[in-house]
PDB file of C-alpha atoms in Angstrom:
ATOM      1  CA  UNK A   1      20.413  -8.971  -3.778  1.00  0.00           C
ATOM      2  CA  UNK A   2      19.815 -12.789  -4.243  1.00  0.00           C
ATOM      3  CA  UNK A   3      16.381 -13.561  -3.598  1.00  0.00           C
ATOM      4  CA  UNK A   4      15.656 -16.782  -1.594  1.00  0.00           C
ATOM      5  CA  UNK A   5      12.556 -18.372  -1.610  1.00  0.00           C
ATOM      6  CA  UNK A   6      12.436 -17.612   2.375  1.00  0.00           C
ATOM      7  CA  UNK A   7      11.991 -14.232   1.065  1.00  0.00           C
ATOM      8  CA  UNK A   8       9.668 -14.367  -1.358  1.00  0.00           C
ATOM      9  CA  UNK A   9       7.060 -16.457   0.140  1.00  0.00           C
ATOM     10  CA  UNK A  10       3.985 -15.095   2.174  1.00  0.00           C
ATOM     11  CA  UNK A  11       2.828 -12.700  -0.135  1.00  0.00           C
ATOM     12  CA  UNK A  12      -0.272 -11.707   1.674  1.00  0.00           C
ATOM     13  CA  UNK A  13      -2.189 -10.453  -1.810  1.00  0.00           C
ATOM     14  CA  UNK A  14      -1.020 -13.371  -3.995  1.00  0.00           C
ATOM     15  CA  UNK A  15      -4.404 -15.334  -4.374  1.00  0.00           C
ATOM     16  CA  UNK A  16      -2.673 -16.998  -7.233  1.00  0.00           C
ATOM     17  CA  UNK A  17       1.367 -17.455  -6.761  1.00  0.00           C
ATOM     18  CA  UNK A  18       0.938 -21.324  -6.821  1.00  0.00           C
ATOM     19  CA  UNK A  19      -1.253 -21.195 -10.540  1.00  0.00           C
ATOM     20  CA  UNK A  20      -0.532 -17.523 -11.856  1.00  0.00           C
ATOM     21  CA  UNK A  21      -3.056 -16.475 -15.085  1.00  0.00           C
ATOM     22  CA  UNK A  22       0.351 -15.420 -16.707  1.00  0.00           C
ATOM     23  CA  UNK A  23       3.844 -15.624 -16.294  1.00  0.00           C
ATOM     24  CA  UNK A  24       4.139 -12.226 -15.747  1.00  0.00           C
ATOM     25  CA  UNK A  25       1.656 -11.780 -13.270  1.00  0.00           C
ATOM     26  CA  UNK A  26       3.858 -14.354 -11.236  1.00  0.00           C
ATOM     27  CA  UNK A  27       6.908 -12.408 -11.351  1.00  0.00           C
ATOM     28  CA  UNK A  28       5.070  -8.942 -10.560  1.00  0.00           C
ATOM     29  CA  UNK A  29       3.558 -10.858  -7.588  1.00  0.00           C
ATOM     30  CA  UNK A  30       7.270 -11.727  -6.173  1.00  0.00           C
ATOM     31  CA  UNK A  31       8.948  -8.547  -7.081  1.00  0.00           C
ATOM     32  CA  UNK A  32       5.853  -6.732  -5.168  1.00  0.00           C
ATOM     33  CA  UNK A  33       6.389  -8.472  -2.462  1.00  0.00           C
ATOM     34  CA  UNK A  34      10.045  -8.202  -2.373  1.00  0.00           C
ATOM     35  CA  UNK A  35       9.815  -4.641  -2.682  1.00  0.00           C
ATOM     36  CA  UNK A  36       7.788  -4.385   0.194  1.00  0.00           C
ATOM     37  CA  UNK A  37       9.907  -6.788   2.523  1.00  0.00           C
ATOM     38  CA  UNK A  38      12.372  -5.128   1.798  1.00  0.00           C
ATOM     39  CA  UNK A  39      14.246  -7.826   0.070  1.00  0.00           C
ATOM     40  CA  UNK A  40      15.134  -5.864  -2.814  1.00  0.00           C
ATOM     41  CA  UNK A  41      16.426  -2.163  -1.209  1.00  0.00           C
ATOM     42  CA  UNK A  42      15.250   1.669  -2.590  1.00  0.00           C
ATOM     43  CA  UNK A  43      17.518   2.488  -5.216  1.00  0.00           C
ATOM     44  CA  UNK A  44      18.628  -1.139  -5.977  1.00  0.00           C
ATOM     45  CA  UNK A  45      19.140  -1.625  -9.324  1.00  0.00           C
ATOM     46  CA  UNK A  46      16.893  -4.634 -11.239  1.00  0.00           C
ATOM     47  CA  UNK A  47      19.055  -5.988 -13.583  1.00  0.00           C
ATOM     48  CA  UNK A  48      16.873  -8.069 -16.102  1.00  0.00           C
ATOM     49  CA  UNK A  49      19.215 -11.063 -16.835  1.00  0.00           C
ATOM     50  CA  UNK A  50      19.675 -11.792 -13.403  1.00  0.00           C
ATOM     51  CA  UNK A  51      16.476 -11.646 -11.993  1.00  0.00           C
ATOM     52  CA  UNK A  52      15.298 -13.727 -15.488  1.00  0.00           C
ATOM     53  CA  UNK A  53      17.972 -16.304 -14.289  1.00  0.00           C
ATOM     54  CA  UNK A  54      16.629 -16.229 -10.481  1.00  0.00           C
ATOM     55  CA  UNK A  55      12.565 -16.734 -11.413  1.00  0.00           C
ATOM     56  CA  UNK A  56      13.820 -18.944 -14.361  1.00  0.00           C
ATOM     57  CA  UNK A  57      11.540 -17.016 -16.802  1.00  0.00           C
ATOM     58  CA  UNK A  58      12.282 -15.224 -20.082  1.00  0.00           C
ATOM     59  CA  UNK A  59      13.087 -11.234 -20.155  1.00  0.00           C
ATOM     60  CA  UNK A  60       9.532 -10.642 -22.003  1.00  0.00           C
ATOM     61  CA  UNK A  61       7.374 -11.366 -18.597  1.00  0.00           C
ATOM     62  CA  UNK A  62       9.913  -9.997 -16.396  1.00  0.00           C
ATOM     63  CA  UNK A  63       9.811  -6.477 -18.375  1.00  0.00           C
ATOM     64  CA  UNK A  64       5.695  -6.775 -18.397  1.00  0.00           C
ATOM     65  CA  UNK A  65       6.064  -6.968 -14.489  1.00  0.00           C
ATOM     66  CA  UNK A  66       8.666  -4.205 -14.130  1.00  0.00           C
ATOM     67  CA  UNK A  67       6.539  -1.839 -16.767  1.00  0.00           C
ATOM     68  CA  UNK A  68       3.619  -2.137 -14.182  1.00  0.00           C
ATOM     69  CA  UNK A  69       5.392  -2.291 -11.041  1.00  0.00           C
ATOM     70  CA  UNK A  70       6.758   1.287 -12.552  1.00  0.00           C
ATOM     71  CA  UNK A  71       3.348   2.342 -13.316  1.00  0.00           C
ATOM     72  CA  UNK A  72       2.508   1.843  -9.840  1.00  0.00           C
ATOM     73  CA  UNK A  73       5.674   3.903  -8.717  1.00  0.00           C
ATOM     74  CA  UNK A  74       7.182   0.821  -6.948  1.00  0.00           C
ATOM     75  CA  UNK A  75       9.694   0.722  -9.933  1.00  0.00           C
ATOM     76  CA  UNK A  76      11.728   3.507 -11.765  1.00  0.00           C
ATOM     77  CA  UNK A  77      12.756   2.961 -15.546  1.00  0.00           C
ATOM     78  CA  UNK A  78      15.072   5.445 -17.133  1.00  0.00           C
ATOM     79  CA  UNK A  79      17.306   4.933 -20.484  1.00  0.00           C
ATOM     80  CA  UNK A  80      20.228   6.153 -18.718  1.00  0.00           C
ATOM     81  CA  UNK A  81      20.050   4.406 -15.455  1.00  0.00           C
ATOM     82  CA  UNK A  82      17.692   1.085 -16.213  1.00  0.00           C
ATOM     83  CA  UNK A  83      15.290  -0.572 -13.908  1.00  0.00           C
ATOM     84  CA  UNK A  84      15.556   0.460 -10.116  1.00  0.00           C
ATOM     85  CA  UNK A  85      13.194   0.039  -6.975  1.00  0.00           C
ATOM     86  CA  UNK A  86      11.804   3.363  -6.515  1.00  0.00           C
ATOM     87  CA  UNK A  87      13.549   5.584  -3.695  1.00  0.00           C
ATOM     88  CA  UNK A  88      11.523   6.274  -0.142  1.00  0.00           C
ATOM     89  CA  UNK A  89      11.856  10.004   1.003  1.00  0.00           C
ATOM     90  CA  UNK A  90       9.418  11.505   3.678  1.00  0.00           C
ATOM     91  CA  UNK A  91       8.386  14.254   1.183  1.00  0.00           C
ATOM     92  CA  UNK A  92       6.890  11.714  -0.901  1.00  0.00           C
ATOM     93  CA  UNK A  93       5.022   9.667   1.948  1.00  0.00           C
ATOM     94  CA  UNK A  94       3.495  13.197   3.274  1.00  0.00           C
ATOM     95  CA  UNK A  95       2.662  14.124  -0.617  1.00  0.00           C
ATOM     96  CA  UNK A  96       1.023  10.699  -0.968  1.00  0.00           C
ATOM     97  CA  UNK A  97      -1.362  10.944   1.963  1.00  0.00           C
ATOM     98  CA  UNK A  98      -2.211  14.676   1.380  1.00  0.00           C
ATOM     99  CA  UNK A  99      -3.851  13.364  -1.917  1.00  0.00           C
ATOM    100  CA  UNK A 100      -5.158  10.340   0.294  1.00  0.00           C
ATOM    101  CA  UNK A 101      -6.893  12.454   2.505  1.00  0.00           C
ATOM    102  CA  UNK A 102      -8.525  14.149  -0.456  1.00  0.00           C
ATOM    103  CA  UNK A 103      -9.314  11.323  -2.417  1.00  0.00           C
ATOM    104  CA  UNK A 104     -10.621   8.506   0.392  1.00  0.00           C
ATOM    105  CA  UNK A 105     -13.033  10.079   2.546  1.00  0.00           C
ATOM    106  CA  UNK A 106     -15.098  10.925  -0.859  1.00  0.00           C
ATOM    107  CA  UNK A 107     -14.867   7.171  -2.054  1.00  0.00           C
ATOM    108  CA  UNK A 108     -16.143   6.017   1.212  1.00  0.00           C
ATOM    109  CA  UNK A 109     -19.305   8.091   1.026  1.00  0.00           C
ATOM    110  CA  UNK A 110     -19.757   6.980  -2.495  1.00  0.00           C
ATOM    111  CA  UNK A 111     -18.923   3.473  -1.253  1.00  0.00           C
ATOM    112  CA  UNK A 112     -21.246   3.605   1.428  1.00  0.00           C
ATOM    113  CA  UNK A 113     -24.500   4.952  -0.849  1.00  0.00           C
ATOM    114  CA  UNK A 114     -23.745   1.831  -3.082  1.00  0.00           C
ATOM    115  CA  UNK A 115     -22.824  -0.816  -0.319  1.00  0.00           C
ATOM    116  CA  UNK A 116     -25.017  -4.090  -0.041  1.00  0.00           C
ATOM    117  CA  UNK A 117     -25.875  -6.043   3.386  1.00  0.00           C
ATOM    118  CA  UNK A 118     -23.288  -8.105   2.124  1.00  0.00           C
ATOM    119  CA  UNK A 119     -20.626  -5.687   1.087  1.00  0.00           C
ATOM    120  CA  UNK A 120     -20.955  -4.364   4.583  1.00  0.00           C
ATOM    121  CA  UNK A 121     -20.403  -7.832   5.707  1.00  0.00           C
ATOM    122  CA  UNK A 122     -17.061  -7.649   3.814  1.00  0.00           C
ATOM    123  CA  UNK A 123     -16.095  -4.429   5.777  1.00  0.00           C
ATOM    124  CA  UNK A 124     -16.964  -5.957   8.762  1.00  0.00           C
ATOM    125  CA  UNK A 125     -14.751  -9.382   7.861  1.00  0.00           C
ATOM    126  CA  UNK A 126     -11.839  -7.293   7.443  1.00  0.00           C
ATOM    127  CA  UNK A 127     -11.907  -4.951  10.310  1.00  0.00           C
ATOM    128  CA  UNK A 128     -12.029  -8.422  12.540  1.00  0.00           C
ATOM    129  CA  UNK A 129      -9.104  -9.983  10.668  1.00  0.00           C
ATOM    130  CA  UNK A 130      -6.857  -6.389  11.205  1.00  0.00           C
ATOM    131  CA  UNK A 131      -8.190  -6.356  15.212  1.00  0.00           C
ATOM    132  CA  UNK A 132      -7.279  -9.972  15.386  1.00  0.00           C
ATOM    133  CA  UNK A 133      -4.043  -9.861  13.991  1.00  0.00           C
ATOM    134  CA  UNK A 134      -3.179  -6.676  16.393  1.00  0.00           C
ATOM    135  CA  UNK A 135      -3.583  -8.601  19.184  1.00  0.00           C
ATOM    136  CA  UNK A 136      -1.312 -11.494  18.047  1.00  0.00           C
ATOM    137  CA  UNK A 137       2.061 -11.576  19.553  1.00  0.00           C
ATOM    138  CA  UNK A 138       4.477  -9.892  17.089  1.00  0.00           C
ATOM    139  CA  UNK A 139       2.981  -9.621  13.894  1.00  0.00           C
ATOM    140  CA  UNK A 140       5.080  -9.208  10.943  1.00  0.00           C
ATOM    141  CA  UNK A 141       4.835  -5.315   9.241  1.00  0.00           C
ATOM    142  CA  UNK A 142       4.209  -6.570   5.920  1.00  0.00           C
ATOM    143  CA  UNK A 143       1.041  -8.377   7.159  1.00  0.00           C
ATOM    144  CA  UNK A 144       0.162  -6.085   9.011  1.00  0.00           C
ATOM    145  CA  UNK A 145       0.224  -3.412   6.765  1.00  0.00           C
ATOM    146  CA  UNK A 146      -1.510  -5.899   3.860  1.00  0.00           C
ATOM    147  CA  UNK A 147      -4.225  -6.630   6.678  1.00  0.00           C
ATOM    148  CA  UNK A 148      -4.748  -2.795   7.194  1.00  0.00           C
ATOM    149  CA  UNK A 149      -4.886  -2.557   3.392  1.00  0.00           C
ATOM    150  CA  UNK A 150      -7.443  -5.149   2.993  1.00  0.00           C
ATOM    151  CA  UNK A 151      -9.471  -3.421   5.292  1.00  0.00           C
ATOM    152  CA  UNK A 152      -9.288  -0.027   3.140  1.00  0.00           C
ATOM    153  CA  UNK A 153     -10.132  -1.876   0.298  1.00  0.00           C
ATOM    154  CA  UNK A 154     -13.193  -3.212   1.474  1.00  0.00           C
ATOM    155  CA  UNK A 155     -14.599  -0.204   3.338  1.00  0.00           C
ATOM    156  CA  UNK A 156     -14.158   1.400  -0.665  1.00  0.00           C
ATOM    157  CA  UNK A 157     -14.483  -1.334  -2.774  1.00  0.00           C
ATOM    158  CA  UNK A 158     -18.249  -0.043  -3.876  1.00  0.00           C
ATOM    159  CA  UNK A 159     -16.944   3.348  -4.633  1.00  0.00           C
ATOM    160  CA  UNK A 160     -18.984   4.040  -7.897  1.00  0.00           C
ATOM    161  CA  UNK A 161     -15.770   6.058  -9.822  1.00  0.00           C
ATOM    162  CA  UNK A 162     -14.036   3.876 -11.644  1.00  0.00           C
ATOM    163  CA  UNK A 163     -11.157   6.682 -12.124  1.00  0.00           C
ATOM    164  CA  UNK A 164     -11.159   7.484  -8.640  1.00  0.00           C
ATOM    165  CA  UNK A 165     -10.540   4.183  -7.827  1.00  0.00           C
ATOM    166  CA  UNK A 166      -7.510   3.480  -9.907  1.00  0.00           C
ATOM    167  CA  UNK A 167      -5.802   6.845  -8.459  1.00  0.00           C
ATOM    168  CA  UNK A 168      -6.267   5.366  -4.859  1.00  0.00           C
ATOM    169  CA  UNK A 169      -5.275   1.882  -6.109  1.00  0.00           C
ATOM    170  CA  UNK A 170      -1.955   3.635  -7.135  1.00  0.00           C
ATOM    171  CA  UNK A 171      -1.343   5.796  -4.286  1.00  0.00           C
ATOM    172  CA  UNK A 172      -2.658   2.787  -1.982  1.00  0.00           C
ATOM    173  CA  UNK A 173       0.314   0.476  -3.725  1.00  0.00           C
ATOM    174  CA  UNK A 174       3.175   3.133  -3.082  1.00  0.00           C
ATOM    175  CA  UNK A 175       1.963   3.596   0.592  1.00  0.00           C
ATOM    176  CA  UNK A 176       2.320   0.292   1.352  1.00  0.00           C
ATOM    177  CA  UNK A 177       6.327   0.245   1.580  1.00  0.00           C
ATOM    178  CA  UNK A 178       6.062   3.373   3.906  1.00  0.00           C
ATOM    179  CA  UNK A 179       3.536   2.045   5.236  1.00  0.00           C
ATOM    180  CA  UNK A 180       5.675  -1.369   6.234  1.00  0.00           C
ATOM    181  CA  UNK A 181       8.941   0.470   7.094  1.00  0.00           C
ATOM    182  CA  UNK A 182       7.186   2.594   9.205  1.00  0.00           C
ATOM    183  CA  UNK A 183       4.795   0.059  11.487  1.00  0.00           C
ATOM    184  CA  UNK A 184       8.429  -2.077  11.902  1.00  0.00           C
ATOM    185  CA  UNK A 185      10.003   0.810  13.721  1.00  0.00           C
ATOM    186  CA  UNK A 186       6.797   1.981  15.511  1.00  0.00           C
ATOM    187  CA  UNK A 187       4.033   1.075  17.329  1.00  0.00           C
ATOM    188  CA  UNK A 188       1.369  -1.491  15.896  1.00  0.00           C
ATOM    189  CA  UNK A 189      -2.054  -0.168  17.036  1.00  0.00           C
ATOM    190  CA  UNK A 190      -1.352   3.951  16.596  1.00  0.00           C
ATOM    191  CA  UNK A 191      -0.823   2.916  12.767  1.00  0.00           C
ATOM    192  CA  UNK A 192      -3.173   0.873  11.321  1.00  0.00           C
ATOM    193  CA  UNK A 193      -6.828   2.110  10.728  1.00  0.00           C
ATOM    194  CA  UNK A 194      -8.773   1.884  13.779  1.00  0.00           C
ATOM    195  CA  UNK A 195     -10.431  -1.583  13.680  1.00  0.00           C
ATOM    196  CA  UNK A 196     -12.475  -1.364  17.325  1.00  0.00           C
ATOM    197  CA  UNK A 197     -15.772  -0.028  18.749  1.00  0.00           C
ATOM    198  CA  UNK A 198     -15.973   2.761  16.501  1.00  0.00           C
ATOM    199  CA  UNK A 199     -15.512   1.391  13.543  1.00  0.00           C
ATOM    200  CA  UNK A 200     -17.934  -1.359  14.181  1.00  0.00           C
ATOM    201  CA  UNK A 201     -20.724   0.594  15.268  1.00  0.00           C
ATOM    202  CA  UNK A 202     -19.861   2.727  12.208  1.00  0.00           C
ATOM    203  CA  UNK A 203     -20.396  -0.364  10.087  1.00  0.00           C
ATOM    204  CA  UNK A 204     -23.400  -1.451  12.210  1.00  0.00           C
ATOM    205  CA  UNK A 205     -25.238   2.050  11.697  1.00  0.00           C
ATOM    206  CA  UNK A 206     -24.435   2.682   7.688  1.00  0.00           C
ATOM    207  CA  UNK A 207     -22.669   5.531   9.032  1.00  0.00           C
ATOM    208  CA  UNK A 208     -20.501   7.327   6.338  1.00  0.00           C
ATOM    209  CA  UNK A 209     -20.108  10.694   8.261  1.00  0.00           C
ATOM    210  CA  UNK A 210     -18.349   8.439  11.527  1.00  0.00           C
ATOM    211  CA  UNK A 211     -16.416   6.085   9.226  1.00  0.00           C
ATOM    212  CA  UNK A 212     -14.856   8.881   7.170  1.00  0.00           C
ATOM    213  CA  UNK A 213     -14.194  10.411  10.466  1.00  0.00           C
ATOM    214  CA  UNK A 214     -12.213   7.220  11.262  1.00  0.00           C
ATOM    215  CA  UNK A 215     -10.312   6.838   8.450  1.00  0.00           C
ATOM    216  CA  UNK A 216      -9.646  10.423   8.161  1.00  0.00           C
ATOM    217  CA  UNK A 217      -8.077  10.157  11.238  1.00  0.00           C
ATOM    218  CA  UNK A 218      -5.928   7.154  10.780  1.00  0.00           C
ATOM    219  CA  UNK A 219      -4.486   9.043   7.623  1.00  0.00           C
ATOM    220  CA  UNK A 220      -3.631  11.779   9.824  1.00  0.00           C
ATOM    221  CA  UNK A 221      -1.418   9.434  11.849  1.00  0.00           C
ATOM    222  CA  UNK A 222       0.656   8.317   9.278  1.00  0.00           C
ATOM    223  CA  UNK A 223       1.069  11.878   8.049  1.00  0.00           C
ATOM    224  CA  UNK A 224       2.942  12.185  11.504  1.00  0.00           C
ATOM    225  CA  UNK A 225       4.579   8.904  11.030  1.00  0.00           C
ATOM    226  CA  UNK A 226       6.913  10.826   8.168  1.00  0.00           C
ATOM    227  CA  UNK A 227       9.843  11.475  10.636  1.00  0.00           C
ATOM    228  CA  UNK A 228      10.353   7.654  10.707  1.00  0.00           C
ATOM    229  CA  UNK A 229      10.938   7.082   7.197  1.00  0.00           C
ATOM    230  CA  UNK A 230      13.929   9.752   6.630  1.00  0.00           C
ATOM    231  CA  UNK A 231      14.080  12.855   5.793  1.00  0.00           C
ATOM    232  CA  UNK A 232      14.768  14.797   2.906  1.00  0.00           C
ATOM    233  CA  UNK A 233      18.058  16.964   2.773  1.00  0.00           C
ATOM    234  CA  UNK A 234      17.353  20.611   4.160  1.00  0.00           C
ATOM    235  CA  UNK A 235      13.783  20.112   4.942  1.00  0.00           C
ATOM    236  CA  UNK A 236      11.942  18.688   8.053  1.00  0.00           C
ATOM    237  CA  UNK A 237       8.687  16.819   7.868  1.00  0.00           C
ATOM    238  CA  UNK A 238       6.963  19.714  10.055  1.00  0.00           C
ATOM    239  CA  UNK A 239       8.571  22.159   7.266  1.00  0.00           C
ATOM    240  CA  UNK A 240       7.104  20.040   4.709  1.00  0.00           C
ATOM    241  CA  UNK A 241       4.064  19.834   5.691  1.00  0.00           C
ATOM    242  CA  UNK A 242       3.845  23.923   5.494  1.00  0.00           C
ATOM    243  CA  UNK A 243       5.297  23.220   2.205  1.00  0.00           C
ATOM    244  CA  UNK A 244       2.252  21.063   0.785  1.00  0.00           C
ATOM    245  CA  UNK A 245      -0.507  23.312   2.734  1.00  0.00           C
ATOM    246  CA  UNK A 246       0.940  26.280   0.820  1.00  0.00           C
ATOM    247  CA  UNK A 247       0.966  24.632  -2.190  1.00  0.00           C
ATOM    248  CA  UNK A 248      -2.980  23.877  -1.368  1.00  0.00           C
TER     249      UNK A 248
END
């Protein structure tokens, strides 16, 4: 797919697309986002002279940017088969927030213990951006789902486990094209964390127990959302969901 700049602007985590550190943090920036638009497809192949010929960059940063994009499991490298964008099935998306729900109710605690007045403040910046942006008329997936992300990110940003971090950082990046495909053919407020009342008072009390409630909660909602992202030949997301709570 030829990528325009019309569809590789208004990456809502680029901080730095206009003076990147390094060339290949530029290109992992606009394949990211691409990915996520869905400007480049699941299963498309990324074929390194061309896309070295569309960014106007050398293969050496564009292979840097596809080597982490595959560490994140945007991005699937085989010998045989080359560079492709990573295929979406609904097994993965309900595999992915079974170990979410494991993994992100723990960091918040942890988060939580650790949190300054000011980290709090954070929090409370980004659930107001998410419950703003609800409320706006139409809101594009991808920022919504980046807003919703922002706000996970800052409710565990103070999580003390460095390695438990980096697992939800991973997990975190592979939701977010589920997470995008599935708020553009759903509703807007019954899949993003819950950004009103609850969570604020939650914020306002230092209350762990009631935020990992919360979030808990929200997780649980895009479990269901699975049916909306395709299913898997011969098994339904209801089957496997059994499936994973066996295998618990």
């Amino acid at each position: 797919m030829q990528l325009s700049s019309r569809n590789l602007t208004g990456d809502p985590w680029s901080s730095y697309l206009s003076n990147p550190p390094t060339r290949a943090q530029w290109v992992d920036q606009r394949l990211r986002q691409a990915i996520l638009a869905g400007a480049l497809e699941p299963d498309e192949r990324l074929i390194t002279a061309t896309l070295s010929e569309q960014f106007s960059v050398s293969p050496t940063p564009l292979r840097e940017a596809l080597q982490r994009l595959a560490a994140e499991g945007l991005v699937e490298i085989t010998p045989q088969r080359g560079a492709r964008v990573a295929a979406l099935s609904a097994r993965d998306w309900l595999e992915i927030i079974e170990l979410r729900v494991i993994l992100e109710p723990r960091a918040l605690r942890d988060s939580f213990a650790h949190a300054s007045d000011a980290d709090f403040g954070a929090m409370e910046h980004a659930r107001e951006a998410l419950a703003s942006l609800v409320v706006t008329a139409q809101p594009a997936p991808l920022e919504l789902a980046a807003a919703n992300r922002a706000l996970h990110d800052a409710l565990l940003a103070r999580a003390s486990s460095r390695q438990l971090s980096r697992m939800i950082t991973v997990l975190n990046a592979q939701s977010m094209r589920y997470h995008v495909l599935a708020l553009a053919k759903a509703g807007t407020r019954s899949l993003v964390l819950p950004h009103d009342d609850g969570l604020r008072l939650a914020l306002d009390d230092r209350d762990p127990g009631k935020a990992a409630k919360i979030l808990t909660a929200h997780l649980g909602a895009l479990h269901d959302a699975a049916s909306l992202i395709g299913q898997d030949a011969g098994a339904t997301p209801g089957q496997e969901r059994e499936e994973l709570q066996r295998d618990g």
